[in-house]
Each structure stands twice: as C-alpha cells, then as structure tokens.
Amino acid sequence: MLDDDDLLLPLNDDLSKEDIQHRVDDWLGRLNVLFRKTEQWAVEQGWAVSRADAVPMNEELMRKQGVAPAEQPVLRIDGPEGGYALFKPKGLWVIGANGRVDLYTSKGAFILVDKADQFRTPSWQLFRASGQPDGIPYAPELLTGLA
C-alpha cells in the first residue's frame, strides 16, 4: 500500500505564483461545492451538519512560489442513529488525482479523489482507504451505508 508521502507530486518549477493561486482557489471552490451538496442531502435526511473546523493548506509548491497559506473547510455530519462522517481535505497536488479528501466514518476510513482534469467539472470517486483498486462515483446518498 502507498504511504501518504508517495502520493505527493514532484515539484513543477514551470508554474507561476499566479498559476498556483488559481489552482488553490479552484480547489477551495470545488471543496465548497462538494460540501454544500453533501450538507443539503444530510439536512434533508435529518442529519446534523457542522463546518466549525478548518485544515490549513500550505503545500510545498505553495511555499516555494510564495502563495499564502489557505484554510480548507472541514465537514462533519452526524446521523440520527449515532453514525458520523468527517470530510477532511488532505491535499490538492496528489498523484493521479486533482485533489484528495479523507473521509472518516463510523464504519471506516475512505478516500475521495477528484479524477477530473484541472479546471473541469469534478468527478469525485470514493475509495476504501485500505487500497481498493477501483473507486465508485461519490454521491451523498452513499453515506447512509457508511455512517
């Protein structure tokens, strides 16, 4: 199984500060859309929703090009029967994806990755953290079986 450090992309010296800031802004926008859709579904199901926390984003490529650190949103939803799901962004620059979100639930750990190309409509795929080779398209409804 790959270690978290194996998922980091090598640095690309061709990217300007503006390019990197544009990618960071896009990432934060994609996270907010993903979380809003998930929140909407969860509220409709009677689940409690919280975005009280944030995860700092200060990846190596950002530091190298002088891009200011950012705050990534964290989403927690709690089901009516005690189950939960915690969405915690891991990083934008990862191998084979356009960003990664770790998903911790009452039934295990999962990984969400955006398989879309840069600046395209996101294609979120859900994987088991234990190394499942194929992901499945993410939809909030999947949480009923995970939390």
CSV table of N, CA and C in Angstrom, one decimal, residues 14-125:
chain,number,residue,atom,x,y,z
A,14,ASP,N,7.8,25.1,-13.5
A,14,ASP,CA,7.2,25.9,-14.6
A,14,ASP,C,5.9,26.6,-14.1
A,15,LEU,N,5.4,26.3,-13.0
A,15,LEU,CA,4.2,27.0,-12.5
A,15,LEU,C,4.5,28.3,-11.8
A,16,SER,N,3.8,29.4,-12.2
A,16,SER,CA,4.0,30.7,-11.6
A,16,SER,C,3.2,30.8,-10.3
A,17,LYS,N,3.4,31.8,-9.6
A,17,LYS,CA,2.7,32.1,-8.4
A,17,LYS,C,1.2,32.2,-8.7
A,18,GLU,N,0.9,32.9,-9.8
A,18,GLU,CA,-0.5,33.1,-10.2
A,18,GLU,C,-1.2,31.8,-10.6
A,19,ASP,N,-0.4,30.9,-11.3
A,19,ASP,CA,-0.9,29.6,-11.7
A,19,ASP,C,-1.3,28.8,-10.4
A,20,ILE,N,-0.4,28.8,-9.4
A,20,ILE,CA,-0.6,28.1,-8.2
A,20,ILE,C,-1.8,28.6,-7.4
A,21,GLN,N,-1.9,30.0,-7.4
A,21,GLN,CA,-3.0,30.6,-6.7
A,21,GLN,C,-4.3,30.2,-7.3
A,22,HIS,N,-4.3,30.2,-8.7
A,22,HIS,CA,-5.6,29.8,-9.4
A,22,HIS,C,-6.0,28.4,-9.1
A,23,ARG,N,-5.0,27.5,-9.0
A,23,ARG,CA,-5.3,26.1,-8.6
A,23,ARG,C,-5.8,26.0,-7.2
A,24,VAL,N,-5.3,26.8,-6.3
A,24,VAL,CA,-5.7,26.8,-4.9
A,24,VAL,C,-7.1,27.3,-4.8
A,25,ASP,N,-7.4,28.4,-5.5
A,25,ASP,CA,-8.8,28.9,-5.5
A,25,ASP,C,-9.8,28.0,-6.1
A,26,ASP,N,-9.4,27.3,-7.2
A,26,ASP,CA,-10.3,26.3,-7.8
A,26,ASP,C,-10.5,25.1,-6.8
A,27,TRP,N,-9.5,24.7,-6.1
A,27,TRP,CA,-9.6,23.6,-5.1
A,27,TRP,C,-10.6,24.0,-4.0
A,28,LEU,N,-10.4,25.1,-3.5
A,28,LEU,CA,-11.3,25.6,-2.4
A,28,LEU,C,-12.8,25.7,-2.9
A,29,GLY,N,-12.9,26.1,-4.1
A,29,GLY,CA,-14.3,26.2,-4.7
A,29,GLY,C,-14.9,24.8,-4.9
A,30,ARG,N,-14.1,23.9,-5.4
A,30,ARG,CA,-14.6,22.5,-5.5
A,30,ARG,C,-14.9,21.9,-4.2
A,31,LEU,N,-14.1,22.1,-3.2
A,31,LEU,CA,-14.5,21.6,-1.9
A,31,LEU,C,-15.8,22.2,-1.4
A,32,ASN,N,-16.0,23.5,-1.5
A,32,ASN,CA,-17.2,24.1,-1.1
A,32,ASN,C,-18.4,23.5,-1.8
A,33,VAL,N,-18.3,23.3,-3.1
A,33,VAL,CA,-19.5,22.7,-3.8
A,33,VAL,C,-19.7,21.3,-3.4
A,34,LEU,N,-18.7,20.5,-3.2
A,34,LEU,CA,-18.9,19.1,-2.7
A,34,LEU,C,-19.5,19.1,-1.4
A,35,PHE,N,-19.1,20.0,-0.5
A,35,PHE,CA,-19.6,20.0,0.9
A,35,PHE,C,-21.0,20.6,0.9
A,36,ARG,N,-21.3,21.6,0.1
A,36,ARG,CA,-22.7,22.1,0.0
A,36,ARG,C,-23.7,21.0,-0.4
A,37,LYS,N,-23.3,20.3,-1.5
A,37,LYS,CA,-24.2,19.2,-1.9
A,37,LYS,C,-24.4,18.1,-0.9
A,38,THR,N,-23.3,17.8,-0.2
A,38,THR,CA,-23.4,16.8,0.9
A,38,THR,C,-24.3,17.3,2.1
A,39,GLU,N,-24.0,18.6,2.4
A,39,GLU,CA,-24.8,19.2,3.5
A,39,GLU,C,-26.3,19.2,3.2
A,40,GLN,N,-26.6,19.6,2.0
A,40,GLN,CA,-28.0,19.7,1.6
A,40,GLN,C,-28.7,18.3,1.7
A,41,TRP,N,-28.0,17.3,1.2
A,41,TRP,CA,-28.6,16.0,1.3
A,41,TRP,C,-28.7,15.6,2.8
A,42,ALA,N,-27.7,15.8,3.6
A,42,ALA,CA,-27.7,15.4,5.0
A,42,ALA,C,-28.8,16.1,5.8
A,43,VAL,N,-29.0,17.4,5.5
A,43,VAL,CA,-30.1,18.2,6.2
A,43,VAL,C,-31.5,17.6,5.8
A,44,GLU,N,-31.6,17.2,4.5
A,44,GLU,CA,-32.9,16.6,4.1
A,44,GLU,C,-33.2,15.3,4.8
A,45,GLN,N,-32.1,14.6,5.2
A,45,GLN,CA,-32.2,13.3,5.9
A,45,GLN,C,-32.4,13.5,7.4
A,46,GLY,N,-32.3,14.7,7.9
A,46,GLY,CA,-32.4,14.9,9.3
A,46,GLY,C,-31.1,14.8,10.1
A,47,TRP,N,-30.0,14.9,9.3
A,47,TRP,CA,-28.6,14.7,10.0
A,47,TRP,C,-28.1,16.1,10.4
A,48,ALA,N,-27.3,16.2,11.4
A,48,ALA,CA,-26.7,17.4,11.9
A,48,ALA,C,-25.5,17.7,11.1
A,49,VAL,N,-25.3,18.9,10.7
A,49,VAL,CA,-24.2,19.4,9.9
A,49,VAL,C,-23.3,20.4,10.6
A,50,SER,N,-22.0,20.3,10.5
A,50,SER,CA,-21.1,21.3,11.1
A,50,SER,C,-19.9,21.5,10.2
A,51,ARG,N,-19.6,22.8,10.1
A,51,ARG,CA,-18.3,23.2,9.4
A,51,ARG,C,-17.5,24.1,10.3
A,52,ALA,N,-17.4,23.7,11.6
A,52,ALA,CA,-16.8,24.6,12.6
A,52,ALA,C,-15.2,24.6,12.4
A,53,ASP,N,-14.7,23.5,11.9
A,53,ASP,CA,-13.2,23.4,11.8
A,53,ASP,C,-12.7,23.7,10.4
A,54,ALA,N,-11.4,23.9,10.3
A,54,ALA,CA,-10.7,24.1,9.0
A,54,ALA,C,-9.4,23.4,9.1
A,55,VAL,N,-8.8,23.1,8.0
A,55,VAL,CA,-7.5,22.5,7.9
A,55,VAL,C,-6.6,23.4,7.1
A,56,PRO,N,-5.4,23.8,7.7
A,56,PRO,CA,-4.6,24.7,7.0
A,56,PRO,C,-4.0,24.0,5.7
A,57,MET,N,-3.9,24.8,4.6
A,57,MET,CA,-3.3,24.4,3.4
A,57,MET,C,-2.1,25.2,3.1
A,58,ASN,N,-1.0,24.6,3.2
A,58,ASN,CA,0.3,25.2,2.9
A,58,ASN,C,1.3,24.2,2.3
A,59,GLU,N,0.8,23.7,1.1
A,59,GLU,CA,1.6,22.7,0.4
A,59,GLU,C,2.9,23.2,-0.1
A,60,GLU,N,3.9,22.3,-0.3
A,60,GLU,CA,5.2,22.7,-0.6
A,60,GLU,C,5.3,23.6,-1.9
A,61,LEU,N,4.5,23.3,-2.9
A,61,LEU,CA,4.5,24.1,-4.1
A,61,LEU,C,4.0,25.5,-3.8
A,62,MET,N,3.1,25.7,-2.9
A,62,MET,CA,2.6,27.0,-2.5
A,62,MET,C,3.7,27.8,-1.8
A,63,ARG,N,4.4,27.1,-0.9
A,63,ARG,CA,5.5,27.7,-0.1
A,63,ARG,C,6.6,28.2,-1.1
A,64,LYS,N,7.0,27.3,-2.0
A,64,LYS,CA,8.1,27.5,-2.9
A,64,LYS,C,7.8,28.8,-3.8
A,65,GLN,N,6.6,29.0,-4.2
A,65,GLN,CA,6.2,30.1,-5.1
A,65,GLN,C,5.7,31.3,-4.3
A,66,GLY,N,5.7,31.2,-3.0
A,66,GLY,CA,5.2,32.4,-2.2
A,66,GLY,C,3.7,32.6,-2.1
A,67,VAL,N,2.9,31.5,-2.3
A,67,VAL,CA,1.5,31.6,-2.2
A,67,VAL,C,1.1,31.5,-0.8
A,68,ALA,N,0.3,32.4,-0.3
A,68,ALA,CA,-0.1,32.5,1.1
A,68,ALA,C,-0.9,31.2,1.5
A,69,PRO,N,-0.7,30.7,2.7
A,69,PRO,CA,-1.5,29.6,3.2
A,69,PRO,C,-3.0,29.9,3.1
A,70,ALA,N,-3.8,28.8,3.0
A,70,ALA,CA,-5.2,29.0,2.9
A,70,ALA,C,-5.9,28.1,4.0
A,71,GLU,N,-7.1,28.3,4.2
A,71,GLU,CA,-7.9,27.4,5.1
A,71,GLU,C,-8.9,26.6,4.3
A,72,GLN,N,-8.7,25.2,4.4
A,72,GLN,CA,-9.6,24.3,3.8
A,72,GLN,C,-10.8,24.0,4.7
A,73,PRO,N,-12.0,24.0,4.2
A,73,PRO,CA,-13.1,23.6,5.1
A,73,PRO,C,-13.1,22.2,5.4
A,74,VAL,N,-13.7,21.9,6.6
A,74,VAL,CA,-13.9,20.5,7.1
A,74,VAL,C,-15.3,20.4,7.3
A,75,LEU,N,-15.9,19.2,6.9
A,75,LEU,CA,-17.3,19.0,7.1
A,75,LEU,C,-17.5,17.8,8.0
A,76,ARG,N,-18.4,17.9,8.9
A,76,ARG,CA,-18.8,16.8,9.8
A,76,ARG,C,-20.3,16.7,9.7
A,77,ILE,N,-20.8,15.5,9.5
A,77,ILE,CA,-22.3,15.3,9.6
A,77,ILE,C,-22.5,14.1,10.6
A,78,ASP,N,-23.5,14.2,11.4
A,78,ASP,CA,-23.9,13.2,12.4
A,78,ASP,C,-25.3,12.7,12.1
A,79,GLY,N,-25.4,11.4,11.9
A,79,GLY,CA,-26.7,10.8,11.6
A,79,GLY,C,-27.5,10.7,12.9
A,80,PRO,N,-28.8,10.5,12.7
A,80,PRO,CA,-29.7,10.4,13.8
A,80,PRO,C,-29.5,9.2,14.7
A,81,GLU,N,-28.8,8.2,14.2
A,81,GLU,CA,-28.6,6.9,14.9
A,81,GLU,C,-27.2,6.8,15.4
A,82,GLY,N,-26.5,7.9,15.5
A,82,GLY,CA,-25.1,7.9,16.1
A,82,GLY,C,-24.0,7.7,15.1
A,83,GLY,N,-24.3,7.5,13.8
A,83,GLY,CA,-23.2,7.4,12.8
A,83,GLY,C,-22.7,8.8,12.5
A,84,TYR,N,-21.6,8.9,11.9
A,84,TYR,CA,-21.0,10.2,11.5
A,84,TYR,C,-20.1,10.0,10.3
A,85,ALA,N,-19.9,11.1,9.7
A,85,ALA,CA,-18.9,11.2,8.6
A,85,ALA,C,-18.1,12.5,8.7
A,86,LEU,N,-16.8,12.4,8.6
A,86,LEU,CA,-16.0,13.6,8.7
A,86,LEU,C,-15.1,13.7,7.4
A,87,PHE,N,-15.3,14.8,6.7
A,87,PHE,CA,-14.6,15.1,5.5
A,87,PHE,C,-13.5,16.0,5.8
A,88,LYS,N,-12.3,15.5,5.6
A,88,LYS,CA,-11.1,16.3,5.9
A,88,LYS,C,-10.1,16.4,4.7
A,89,PRO,N,-10.0,17.6,4.0
A,89,PRO,CA,-9.1,17.7,2.9
A,89,PRO,C,-7.7,17.3,3.2
A,90,LYS,N,-7.1,16.5,2.3
A,90,LYS,CA,-5.7,16.0,2.5
A,90,LYS,C,-4.7,16.9,1.7
A,91,GLY,N,-5.1,17.1,0.4
A,91,GLY,CA,-4.2,17.9,-0.4
A,91,GLY,C,-4.7,18.0,-1.8
A,92,LEU,N,-4.2,19.0,-2.5
A,92,LEU,CA,-4.5,19.3,-3.9
A,92,LEU,C,-3.6,18.6,-4.8
A,93,TRP,N,-2.3,18.6,-4.6
A,93,TRP,CA,-1.4,18.1,-5.5
A,93,TRP,C,-1.0,16.6,-5.1
A,94,VAL,N,-1.8,15.7,-5.7
A,94,VAL,CA,-1.6,14.3,-5.4
A,94,VAL,C,-1.5,13.5,-6.8
A,95,ILE,N,-0.8,12.4,-6.8
A,95,ILE,CA,-0.6,11.6,-8.0
A,95,ILE,C,-1.9,11.0,-8.4
A,96,GLY,N,-2.3,11.2,-9.7
A,96,GLY,CA,-3.4,10.5,-10.3
A,96,GLY,C,-4.7,11.2,-9.9
A,97,ALA,N,-4.7,12.4,-9.4
A,97,ALA,CA,-6.0,13.0,-9.0
A,97,ALA,C,-5.8,14.5,-9.0
A,98,ASN,N,-6.9,15.2,-8.9
A,98,ASN,CA,-7.0,16.6,-8.8
A,98,ASN,C,-7.4,17.0,-7.4
A,99,GLY,N,-6.9,16.4,-6.4
A,99,GLY,CA,-7.1,16.7,-5.0
A,99,GLY,C,-7.7,15.5,-4.3
A,100,ARG,N,-7.5,15.4,-3.0
A,100,ARG,CA,-7.9,14.3,-2.2
A,100,ARG,C,-8.5,14.8,-0.9
A,101,VAL,N,-9.6,14.1,-0.5
A,101,VAL,CA,-10.3,14.4,0.8
A,101,VAL,C,-10.3,13.1,1.5
A,102,ASP,N,-9.9,13.0,2.8
A,102,ASP,CA,-10.0,11.9,3.6
A,102,ASP,C,-11.4,11.9,4.2
A,103,LEU,N,-12.1,10.7,4.2
A,103,LEU,CA,-13.4,10.6,4.8
A,103,LEU,C,-13.4,9.6,5.9
A,104,TYR,N,-13.6,10.0,7.1
A,104,TYR,CA,-13.7,9.1,8.2
A,104,TYR,C,-15.1,9.0,8.6
A,105,THR,N,-15.5,7.7,8.8
A,105,THR,CA,-16.9,7.5,9.2
A,105,THR,C,-16.9,6.5,10.3
A,106,SER,N,-18.1,6.3,10.9
A,106,SER,CA,-18.3,5.4,12.0
A,106,SER,C,-18.0,3.9,11.5
A,107,LYS,N,-18.0,3.7,10.2
A,107,LYS,CA,-17.7,2.3,9.7
A,107,LYS,C,-16.4,2.2,9.0
A,108,GLY,N,-15.5,3.2,9.1
A,108,GLY,CA,-14.2,3.0,8.5
A,108,GLY,C,-13.7,4.3,7.8
A,109,ALA,N,-12.5,4.2,7.2
A,109,ALA,CA,-11.9,5.3,6.5
A,109,ALA,C,-12.0,5.1,5.0
A,110,PHE,N,-12.2,6.2,4.3
A,110,PHE,CA,-12.3,6.2,2.9
A,110,PHE,C,-11.5,7.4,2.3
A,111,ILE,N,-11.4,7.4,1.0
A,111,ILE,CA,-10.7,8.5,0.3
A,111,ILE,C,-11.6,8.9,-0.8
A,112,LEU,N,-11.7,10.2,-0.9
A,112,LEU,CA,-12.4,10.8,-2.1
A,112,LEU,C,-11.4,11.5,-2.9
A,113,VAL,N,-11.3,11.2,-4.2
A,113,VAL,CA,-10.4,11.9,-5.1
A,113,VAL,C,-11.2,12.5,-6.3
A,114,ASP,N,-10.8,13.6,-6.7
A,114,ASP,CA,-11.4,14.2,-7.9
A,114,ASP,C,-10.5,13.7,-9.1
A,115,LYS,N,-11.1,12.9,-9.9
A,115,LYS,CA,-10.4,12.3,-11.1
A,115,LYS,C,-10.5,13.2,-12.3
A,116,ALA,N,-11.2,14.3,-12.3
A,116,ALA,CA,-11.3,15.2,-13.4
A,116,ALA,C,-10.0,15.9,-13.7
A,117,ASP,N,-9.8,16.4,-14.9
A,117,ASP,CA,-8.7,17.2,-15.3
A,117,ASP,C,-8.8,18.6,-14.6
A,118,GLN,N,-7.7,19.3,-14.5
A,118,GLN,CA,-7.7,20.6,-13.9
A,118,GLN,C,-8.8,21.5,-14.6
A,119,PHE,N,-9.5,22.2,-13.7
A,119,PHE,CA,-10.4,23.2,-14.1
A,119,PHE,C,-11.6,22.7,-14.9
A,120,ARG,N,-11.9,21.4,-14.7
A,120,ARG,CA,-13.0,20.7,-15.4
A,120,ARG,C,-14.0,20.4,-14.3
A,121,THR,N,-15.2,20.0,-14.7
A,121,THR,CA,-16.3,19.6,-13.7
A,121,THR,C,-15.7,18.4,-12.9
A,122,PRO,N,-15.8,18.5,-11.6
A,122,PRO,CA,-15.2,17.5,-10.7
A,122,PRO,C,-15.9,16.1,-11.0
A,123,SER,N,-15.1,15.1,-10.8
A,123,SER,CA,-15.5,13.7,-10.9
A,123,SER,C,-15.0,13.0,-9.6
A,124,TRP,N,-15.8,13.2,-8.5
A,124,TRP,CA,-15.4,12.6,-7.2
A,124,TRP,C,-15.6,11.1,-7.2
A,125,GLN,N,-14.5,10.4,-6.8
A,125,GLN,CA,-14.6,8.9,-6.7
A,125,GLN,C,-14.2,8.6,-5.3
